[in-house]
CSV table of C-alpha atoms and ligand atoms in Angstrom, one decimal:
chain,number,residue,atom,x,y,z
G,9,MET,CA,112.2,170.7,100.9
G,10,LYS,CA,110.0,172.5,103.4
G,11,ARG,CA,110.3,176.1,104.3
G,12,THR,CA,111.8,176.5,107.9
G,13,LEU,CA,111.4,178.9,110.6
G,14,ALA,CA,115.0,180.0,110.2
G,15,SER,CA,114.0,181.2,106.5
G,16,LEU,CA,111.7,183.8,107.9
G,17,ASP,CA,113.3,187.2,108.1
G,18,PRO,CA,113.8,187.6,112.1
G,19,ALA,CA,113.2,191.2,111.8
G,20,ARG,CA,109.6,190.8,110.7
G,21,LEU,CA,108.7,188.3,113.5
G,22,ASP,CA,108.6,191.3,116.1
G,23,GLY,CA,105.1,191.7,117.4
G,24,GLN,CA,103.7,188.9,115.1
G,25,ARG,CA,101.6,186.0,116.5
G,26,ALA,CA,103.3,182.7,115.9
G,27,LEU,CA,100.7,179.9,116.1
G,28,VAL,CA,103.0,176.9,116.9
G,29,ARG,CA,101.9,173.2,116.9
G,30,VAL,CA,104.0,171.4,119.5
G,31,ASP,CA,103.7,167.9,121.0
G,32,PHE,CA,103.1,168.3,124.8
G,33,ASN,CA,101.5,164.8,125.1
G,34,CYS,CA,103.5,164.2,128.3
G,35,PRO,CA,102.8,161.7,131.0
G,36,VAL,CA,101.0,163.3,133.9
G,37,LYS,CA,100.6,162.0,137.5
G,38,ASP,CA,98.3,163.5,140.0
G,39,GLY,CA,97.9,166.6,137.9
G,40,VAL,CA,101.7,167.2,137.5
G,41,VAL,CA,103.8,166.5,134.5
G,42,ALA,CA,106.0,163.6,135.3
G,43,ASP,CA,108.3,163.8,132.4
G,44,ASP,CA,108.8,167.1,130.5
G,45,THR,CA,111.1,165.7,127.8
G,46,ARG,CA,108.6,166.7,125.1
G,47,ILE,CA,108.2,170.3,126.5
G,48,ARG,CA,112.0,170.7,126.6
G,49,ALA,CA,112.3,169.4,123.0
G,50,SER,CA,110.2,172.4,121.9
G,51,LEU,CA,112.1,175.0,123.7
G,52,PRO,CA,114.6,175.9,120.9
G,53,THR,CA,111.6,177.0,118.6
G,54,ILE,CA,109.6,178.8,121.5
G,55,SER,CA,112.8,180.6,122.8
G,56,TYR,CA,113.8,181.7,119.3
G,57,LEU,CA,110.4,183.0,118.6
G,58,ARG,CA,110.3,184.9,122.0
G,59,ALA,CA,113.7,186.4,121.4
G,60,LYS,CA,112.6,187.8,118.2
G,61,GLY,CA,109.6,189.5,120.0
G,62,ALA,CA,106.9,187.3,118.5
G,63,ARG,CA,103.8,186.4,120.5
G,64,VAL,CA,103.8,182.6,120.9
G,65,VAL,CA,100.5,180.6,120.8
G,66,LEU,CA,100.9,177.0,121.4
G,67,LEU,CA,98.5,174.2,120.2
G,68,SER,CA,98.9,170.6,121.2
G,69,HIS,CA,96.8,167.4,121.6
G,70,PHE,CA,96.9,165.7,124.9
G,71,GLY,CA,95.9,162.0,125.4
G,72,ARG,CA,92.9,160.5,123.6
G,73,PRO,CA,89.7,162.2,124.9
G,74,LYS,CA,86.7,160.7,123.3
G,75,GLY,CA,83.8,162.9,122.2
G,76,GLY,CA,84.6,166.4,123.6
G,77,PRO,CA,86.1,168.0,126.7
G,78,ASP,CA,87.0,165.9,129.6
G,79,PRO,CA,88.8,167.4,132.7
G,80,LYS,CA,91.0,164.2,132.8
G,81,TYR,CA,92.6,165.2,129.5
G,82,SER,CA,92.9,168.8,130.1
G,83,ILE,CA,96.4,170.1,129.0
G,84,ARG,CA,96.5,172.6,132.0
G,85,PRO,CA,99.2,170.7,133.9
G,86,CYS,CA,101.6,171.5,131.0
G,87,VAL,CA,101.2,175.2,131.7
G,88,ARG,CA,103.0,174.8,135.1
G,89,ALA,CA,105.6,172.5,133.5
G,90,LEU,CA,106.2,175.0,130.7
G,91,GLU,CA,106.5,177.9,133.0
G,92,THR,CA,109.2,176.0,134.9
G,93,ALA,CA,110.9,175.2,131.7
G,94,LEU,CA,110.8,178.6,130.3
G,95,GLY,CA,111.2,180.6,133.5
G,96,ALA,CA,108.4,182.8,132.3
G,97,PRO,CA,104.6,183.1,132.7
G,98,VAL,CA,102.3,181.2,130.4
G,99,THR,CA,98.6,182.2,129.7
G,100,PHE,CA,96.2,179.4,129.5
G,101,ILE,CA,93.5,179.7,126.7
G,102,GLU,CA,90.6,177.6,127.9
G,103,ASP,CA,88.3,178.0,125.0
G,104,PRO,CA,90.2,178.7,121.7
G,105,LEU,CA,86.7,179.0,120.0
G,106,ALA,CA,85.5,181.9,122.0
G,107,GLU,CA,86.0,185.4,120.7
G,108,ALA,CA,88.0,186.4,123.8
G,109,ALA,CA,90.6,183.9,122.7
G,110,VAL,CA,91.7,185.9,119.7
G,111,ILE,CA,91.8,189.1,121.9
G,112,THR,CA,93.9,187.3,124.4
G,113,THR,CA,96.4,186.3,121.6
G,114,LYS,CA,96.6,189.8,120.6
G,115,ARG,CA,97.1,191.2,124.1
G,116,LEU,CA,99.9,188.9,124.8
G,117,PRO,CA,103.1,191.0,125.5
G,118,ARG,CA,105.9,190.7,122.8
G,119,GLY,CA,107.8,187.4,123.8
G,120,GLY,CA,104.8,186.3,125.7
G,121,VAL,CA,103.5,182.7,125.5
G,122,ALA,CA,100.0,181.2,125.7
G,123,LEU,CA,98.9,177.5,125.6
G,124,VAL,CA,95.6,176.5,124.1
G,125,GLU,CA,93.4,173.7,125.6
G,126,ASN,CA,93.8,170.2,124.3
G,127,THR,CA,93.0,170.4,120.5
G,128,ARG,CA,91.3,167.0,120.7
G,129,PHE,CA,88.4,168.6,122.8
G,130,TYR,CA,87.1,170.0,119.6
G,131,PRO,CA,85.3,167.5,117.2
G,132,GLY,CA,86.6,169.0,114.1
G,133,GLU,CA,90.3,168.2,115.1
G,134,GLU,CA,90.5,164.7,114.1
G,135,THR,CA,88.3,165.1,111.0
G,136,ASN,CA,90.5,168.0,109.8
G,137,ASP,CA,87.4,170.2,109.8
G,138,ALA,CA,87.8,173.4,107.6
G,139,GLY,CA,85.8,175.6,110.2
G,140,LEU,CA,88.0,174.5,113.1
G,141,SER,CA,91.2,175.1,111.1
G,142,GLN,CA,90.0,178.6,110.5
G,143,GLN,CA,89.3,179.1,114.1
G,144,PHE,CA,92.7,177.9,115.0
G,145,ALA,CA,94.1,180.1,112.2
G,146,ALA,CA,92.5,183.2,113.9
G,147,LEU,CA,94.9,182.7,116.9
G,148,GLY,CA,98.1,183.5,114.9
G,149,ASP,CA,99.6,185.7,112.0
G,150,PHE,CA,101.8,182.7,110.8
G,151,TYR,CA,102.1,179.0,111.6
G,152,VAL,CA,105.0,176.9,112.8
G,153,ASN,CA,104.7,173.1,113.0
G,154,ASP,CA,107.2,171.6,115.5
G,155,ALA,CA,105.1,168.5,116.2
G,156,PHE,CA,106.8,165.7,114.0
G,157,GLY,CA,105.3,163.0,116.1
G,158,SER,CA,101.8,164.1,115.1
G,159,ALA,CA,102.6,164.9,111.5
G,160,HIS,CA,101.3,161.5,110.1
G,161,ARG,CA,97.7,162.6,111.1
G,162,ALA,CA,95.7,164.8,109.0
G,163,HIS,CA,94.2,166.8,111.7
G,164,ALA,CA,92.9,170.5,111.9
G,165,SER,CA,95.9,171.7,114.0
G,166,THR,CA,98.5,169.7,112.1
G,167,ALA,CA,97.3,170.0,108.4
G,168,GLY,CA,94.1,172.0,107.9
G,169,VAL,CA,95.4,175.1,109.8
G,170,ALA,CA,98.7,174.9,107.7
G,171,HIS,CA,96.7,175.3,104.5
G,172,VAL,CA,94.9,178.4,105.6
G,173,LEU,CA,97.4,180.3,107.7
G,174,LYS,CA,100.6,181.4,105.8
G,175,PRO,CA,103.4,181.3,106.0
G,176,ALA,CA,103.4,177.7,107.3
G,177,VAL,CA,106.9,176.6,108.3
G,178,SER,CA,108.7,173.8,110.1
G,179,GLY,CA,110.0,174.5,113.7
G,180,PHE,CA,113.6,173.5,114.6
G,181,LEU,CA,112.7,170.1,116.0
G,182,MET,CA,110.5,169.3,113.0
G,183,GLU,CA,113.4,170.5,110.8
G,184,ARG,CA,115.8,168.2,112.5
G,185,GLU,CA,113.6,165.2,112.1
G,186,LEU,CA,113.1,165.8,108.4
G,187,LYS,CA,116.9,166.5,107.9
G,188,TYR,CA,118.1,163.3,109.6
G,189,LEU,CA,115.5,160.9,108.5
G,190,GLY,CA,115.4,162.4,105.1
G,191,GLU,CA,119.1,162.4,104.5
G,192,ALA,CA,119.6,158.9,105.8
G,193,LEU,CA,117.1,157.7,103.2
G,194,ALA,CA,118.0,159.9,100.3
G,195,HIS,CA,121.8,160.1,100.4
G,196,PRO,CA,123.0,157.2,102.8
G,197,LYS,CA,126.6,156.8,103.3
G,198,ARG,CA,127.3,153.1,102.5
G,199,PRO,CA,127.1,150.5,103.7
G,200,PHE,CA,123.5,151.3,104.6
G,201,VAL,CA,122.3,149.0,107.3
G,202,ALA,CA,118.8,148.8,108.9
G,203,VAL,CA,118.3,147.1,112.2
G,204,LEU,CA,114.7,146.0,112.7
G,205,GLY,CA,113.1,144.4,115.7
G,206,GLY,CA,110.2,144.7,118.0
G,207,ALA,CA,107.1,142.7,118.6
G,208,LYS,CA,105.4,142.1,115.2
G,209,ILE,CA,106.3,141.8,111.5
G,210,SER,CA,102.7,143.0,110.7
G,211,GLY,CA,103.4,146.6,111.8
G,212,LYS,CA,106.6,146.7,109.9
G,213,ILE,CA,106.1,145.0,106.5
G,214,ASP,CA,105.8,148.2,104.7
G,215,LEU,CA,109.0,149.3,106.2
G,216,ILE,CA,110.9,146.2,105.1
G,217,ASP,CA,109.4,146.6,101.6
G,218,ALA,CA,110.4,150.3,101.4
G,219,LEU,CA,113.9,149.6,102.9
G,220,LEU,CA,114.9,146.5,100.9
G,221,PRO,CA,115.8,148.2,97.7
G,222,LYS,CA,117.7,150.9,99.5
G,223,VAL,CA,119.8,149.2,102.1
G,224,ASP,CA,122.7,146.8,101.8
G,225,GLU,CA,121.6,144.8,104.9
G,226,ILE,CA,118.5,144.4,107.1
G,227,LEU,CA,119.4,142.8,110.5
G,228,ILE,CA,116.4,141.4,112.1
G,229,GLY,CA,115.8,140.8,115.9
G,230,GLY,CA,113.1,140.8,118.3
G,231,ALA,CA,110.0,138.7,118.0
G,232,MET,CA,109.9,139.6,114.4
G,233,ALA,CA,112.8,137.2,113.9
G,234,ASN,CA,110.6,134.3,115.2
G,235,THR,CA,108.2,134.5,112.3
G,236,PHE,CA,111.2,134.2,110.0
G,237,PHE,CA,112.4,131.2,112.0
G,238,ARG,CA,109.1,129.5,111.6
G,239,ALA,CA,109.2,130.3,107.9
G,240,MET,CA,112.5,128.6,107.8
G,241,GLY,CA,110.9,125.5,109.4
G,242,LEU,CA,112.6,125.9,112.7
G,243,GLU,CA,111.0,125.1,116.1
G,244,THR,CA,110.1,128.2,118.0
G,245,GLY,CA,108.4,126.7,121.1
G,246,ASN,CA,106.2,129.1,122.8
G,247,SER,CA,107.7,132.2,121.2
G,248,LEU,CA,105.6,135.0,119.9
G,249,VAL,CA,105.1,134.1,116.2
G,250,GLU,CA,102.5,135.6,113.9
G,251,ALA,CA,101.1,132.6,112.3
G,252,ASP,CA,99.3,134.4,109.7
G,253,LYS,CA,102.5,136.1,108.4
G,254,VAL,CA,104.6,133.0,108.0
G,255,ASP,CA,103.9,132.8,104.3
G,256,LEU,CA,104.9,136.4,103.9
G,257,ALA,CA,108.1,136.0,105.9
G,258,ARG,CA,108.9,133.0,103.5
G,259,ALA,CA,108.3,135.3,100.4
G,260,LEU,CA,110.5,138.0,102.0
G,261,LEU,CA,113.3,135.6,102.6
G,262,ASP,CA,113.3,134.6,99.0
G,263,ARG,CA,113.2,138.0,97.7
G,264,ALA,CA,115.7,139.5,100.0
G,265,GLY,CA,118.3,136.8,99.8
G,266,PRO,CA,121.4,137.5,101.8
G,267,LYS,CA,120.3,141.2,102.5
G,268,LEU,CA,118.1,139.8,105.3
G,269,VAL,CA,120.4,138.7,108.2
G,270,LEU,CA,118.7,136.8,111.1
G,271,PRO,CA,120.1,136.0,114.5
G,272,LYS,CA,122.3,132.8,114.6
G,273,GLY,CA,121.3,132.2,118.3
G,274,VAL,CA,118.9,133.2,120.8
G,275,VAL,CA,118.2,133.6,124.4
G,276,ILE,CA,115.4,131.5,125.7
G,277,ALA,CA,113.5,130.7,128.9
G,278,PRO,CA,110.4,128.7,130.0
G,279,GLU,CA,108.5,131.9,130.9
G,280,LEU,CA,108.9,135.7,130.9
G,281,ARG,CA,109.8,136.7,134.5
G,282,GLU,CA,112.2,139.3,135.8
G,283,GLY,CA,115.5,137.5,136.8
G,284,ILE,CA,114.6,134.2,135.5
G,285,THR,CA,117.5,131.8,134.6
G,286,SER,CA,117.8,131.9,130.8
G,287,LEU,CA,119.6,129.7,128.3
G,288,THR,CA,121.5,130.6,125.1
G,289,VAL,CA,120.9,128.2,122.3
G,290,ARG,CA,121.4,128.0,118.4
G,291,ARG,CA,118.3,129.1,116.6
G,292,ASP,CA,117.7,125.5,115.5
G,293,ALA,CA,117.9,124.2,119.0
G,294,VAL,CA,114.9,125.8,120.7
G,295,PRO,CA,113.2,123.2,122.7
G,296,PRO,CA,109.4,122.9,122.8
G,297,GLY,CA,108.0,124.7,126.0
G,298,PHE,CA,110.6,127.5,125.8
G,299,SER,CA,110.2,131.0,124.3
G,300,ILE,CA,112.7,133.3,122.6
G,301,PHE,CA,113.2,136.6,124.4
G,302,ASP,CA,116.3,138.0,123.1
G,303,ILE,CA,119.3,137.6,120.5
G,304,ASP,CA,122.2,135.8,121.8
G,305,PRO,CA,125.9,137.0,122.3
G,306,THR,CA,127.0,135.4,119.1
G,307,THR,CA,124.4,137.5,117.2
G,308,VAL,CA,125.2,140.6,119.1
G,309,GLU,CA,128.8,140.2,117.9
G,310,ASP,CA,127.6,139.6,114.4
G,311,PHE,CA,125.2,142.5,114.4
G,312,SER,CA,127.7,144.9,116.2
G,313,ARG,CA,130.3,144.2,113.5
G,314,ARG,CA,127.9,145.0,110.8
G,315,ILE,CA,126.7,148.1,112.5
G,316,THR,CA,130.1,149.5,113.4
G,317,GLY,CA,131.2,148.9,109.8
G,318,ALA,CA,128.3,150.8,108.4
G,319,GLY,CA,128.1,154.3,106.9
G,320,THR,CA,124.4,154.8,107.8
G,321,VAL,CA,122.3,152.9,110.3
G,322,ILE,CA,118.6,153.1,110.8
G,323,TRP,CA,117.4,151.2,114.0
G,324,ASN,CA,113.7,150.5,114.6
G,325,GLY,CA,112.4,148.0,117.3
G,326,PRO,CA,114.2,146.4,120.3
G,327,MET,CA,116.1,143.1,119.8
G,328,GLY,CA,114.3,141.4,122.7
G,329,VAL,CA,111.9,141.9,125.7
G,330,PHE,CA,114.1,144.7,126.9
G,331,GLU,CA,111.5,145.7,129.7
G,332,THR,CA,112.4,142.4,131.6
G,333,LYS,CA,115.9,141.6,132.7
G,334,PRO,CA,117.9,139.7,131.6
G,335,PHE,CA,116.4,140.1,128.2
G,336,ASP,CA,117.5,143.6,127.8
G,337,GLN,CA,121.1,142.5,127.0
G,338,GLY,CA,120.8,142.2,123.3
G,339,THR,CA,119.0,145.6,123.0
G,340,ARG,CA,121.7,147.3,125.2
G,341,ALA,CA,124.6,145.8,123.2
G,342,ILE,CA,123.0,147.1,119.9
G,343,ALA,CA,122.5,150.5,121.5
G,344,ALA,CA,126.3,150.4,122.3
G,345,ALA,CA,127.1,149.4,118.8
G,346,MET,CA,125.1,152.3,117.5
G,347,ALA,CA,127.1,154.7,119.7
G,348,ALA,CA,130.4,153.0,118.5
G,349,ALA,CA,129.4,153.4,114.9
G,350,THR,CA,128.7,157.2,115.4
G,351,ALA,CA,131.9,157.7,117.1
G,352,ARG,CA,133.5,156.1,113.9
G,353,GLY,CA,131.6,158.7,111.7
G,354,ALA,CA,128.5,156.9,110.8
G,355,ILE,CA,125.2,158.5,110.6
G,356,THR,CA,122.8,156.7,113.1
G,357,VAL,CA,119.1,157.3,113.4
G,358,ILE,CA,116.7,155.7,115.8
G,359,GLY,CA,113.0,155.6,115.1
G,360,GLY,CA,110.2,154.0,117.2
G,361,GLY,CA,109.0,154.8,120.7
G,362,ASP,CA,110.3,151.6,122.5
G,363,SER,CA,113.8,151.8,120.7
G,364,ALA,CA,114.1,155.5,121.7
G,365,ALA,CA,113.2,154.4,125.2
G,366,ALA,CA,115.8,151.7,125.1
G,367,ILE,CA,118.8,153.9,123.9
G,368,THR,CA,117.8,156.6,126.5
G,369,GLN,CA,117.7,153.9,129.3
G,370,ALA,CA,121.2,152.8,128.1
G,371,GLY,CA,122.4,156.5,128.5
G,372,LEU,CA,123.4,156.7,125.0
G,373,ALA,CA,120.8,158.9,123.4
G,374,ASP,CA,123.3,161.7,122.9
G,375,LYS,CA,126.0,159.4,121.4
G,376,VAL,CA,124.0,158.6,118.2
G,377,THR,CA,123.1,161.1,115.5
G,378,HIS,CA,119.6,161.4,115.9
G,379,VAL,CA,116.8,159.9,118.1
G,380,SER,CA,113.5,160.5,116.4
G,381,THR,CA,110.7,161.9,118.7
G,382,GLY,CA,108.1,160.5,116.4
G,383,GLY,CA,107.2,156.9,116.8
G,384,GLY,CA,104.4,156.1,114.3
G,385,ALA,CA,105.4,159.2,112.3
G,386,SER,CA,109.0,158.2,111.9
G,387,LEU,CA,107.8,154.7,110.7
G,388,GLU,CA,105.6,156.2,108.1
G,389,PHE,CA,108.2,158.6,107.0
G,390,LEU,CA,110.8,155.7,106.5
G,391,GLU,CA,108.1,153.9,104.6
G,392,GLU,CA,108.0,157.0,102.4
G,393,LYS,CA,104.3,157.7,103.0
G,394,VAL,CA,103.2,161.3,102.8
G,395,LEU,CA,102.9,162.9,106.3
G,396,PRO,CA,100.0,165.4,106.0
G,397,GLY,CA,101.4,167.7,108.6
G,398,VAL,CA,104.7,168.1,106.7
G,399,ALA,CA,102.9,168.1,103.2
G,400,ALA,CA,100.9,171.1,104.3
G,401,LEU,CA,103.8,173.3,105.0
G,402,ASP,CA,105.3,175.8,102.5
G,403,ASP,CA,107.7,174.4,100.0
G,404,VAL,CA,111.0,176.1,99.5
N,15,ADP,P1,109.3,150.4,118.6
N,15,ADP,O1,108.3,151.2,119.5
N,15,ADP,O2,110.8,150.7,118.8
N,15,ADP,O3,108.9,150.6,117.0
N,15,ADP,P2,107.8,148.1,118.8
N,15,ADP,O4,106.6,148.6,119.5
N,15,ADP,O5,107.6,147.4,117.3
N,15,ADP,O6,109.1,148.8,118.8
N,15,ADP,O7,108.2,146.7,119.7
N,15,ADP,C1,108.5,146.8,121.1
N,15,ADP,C2,108.2,145.6,121.7
N,15,ADP,O8,108.6,144.4,121.2
N,15,ADP,C3,108.8,145.7,123.3
N,15,ADP,O9,107.7,145.7,124.0
N,15,ADP,C4,109.4,144.3,123.3
N,15,ADP,O10,109.2,143.7,124.7
N,15,ADP,C5,108.8,143.5,122.3
N,15,ADP,N1,109.7,142.3,122.0
N,15,ADP,C6,110.9,142.4,121.4
N,15,ADP,N2,111.5,141.1,121.2
N,15,ADP,C7,110.4,140.4,121.6
N,15,ADP,C8,110.4,138.8,121.8
N,15,ADP,N3,111.4,138.0,121.5
N,15,ADP,N4,109.2,138.3,122.3
N,15,ADP,C9,108.2,139.0,122.7
N,15,ADP,N5,108.1,140.3,122.5
N,15,ADP,C10,109.3,141.0,122.1
N,16,MG,MG1,106.4,150.5,120.2
């Protein structure tokens, strides 16, 4: 268990500088934040600190600048977006390495907020440099990590700084992520069902390996299923198949036995095009020249029944090419089944960037227990890998 922000005596936060790692890696268009979801996700932590009289200094990466500062990747557009979200002014710290930066943080009013320039402008960030970690640490009196989505990276602003600036605690968003993902894995209400999909088996082998001994069933959809179909000797036409993973898929099928549940039928088309006429066929009836782009209604029914009968469900990866209609149907139906399971009392957790986008598109994000904000980080967490940004926080 990691120490949380709530565990710090609120009376002692007054006047202290909270150095908070957030994830403000928002989409920006023409210098304006186009979607402030990530900024709003950090508001509970920021507002709590402000209300307790802390001086709040925010650190975040922004995009992937290569080799130093690049105006294209300045985090400055987030200053305006954060001011709007907070309804309060935000000071921009352009150079956190300058002596003036420390003075700026100390001169913030109680409850004041500052945002530091893109942490990836500094070469030591991605190498978790000790010197840079010290320089970041000088900007605060204690550390809060609320950037779960970056916790799988051992960077100066996520890991290094947490080792030198104490106490180092989780923010409210981070705490939620650790609670829901952690509890689903450690104390699942049964039956425990995992639903896996997406483009490739290769990115999710470790996940299947880690989940197999824990879950009662793994339902497989998406292009991932195609590689299993090939391993079963079925015709897959022009479907996306990972030829070099067919042997592995065969081994998994042998090992998992009835725990692995594959689609009984699929939706196919001669090509991937919006609005194209599609066909529904049994999985052993895919003609050459066609591609599998979704799970069929029979599979939707089968998967939905298993999901709504579960005590815990983890979903990672869409069931089809949900970006292109009509191949969004399977994914939408699974999103609805997740919501239905939640309404019946199941714990439902969604990890993975595209799956999170799919449930949001379906308008059901608030009808499930938890939608993880961390794509790669949630995957690594579910694989039970150590997340350096979490490991570096104080233990309870
Ligand atoms: P997540 O981000 O939720 O972890 P992934 O990144 O693994 O999910 O996979 C998402 C992608 O998988 C989507 O872009 C989707 O179009 C693709 N996909 C799903 N099913 C198929 C399919 N049958 N053929 C090709 N691509 C697919
Ligand atoms: Mg993805």
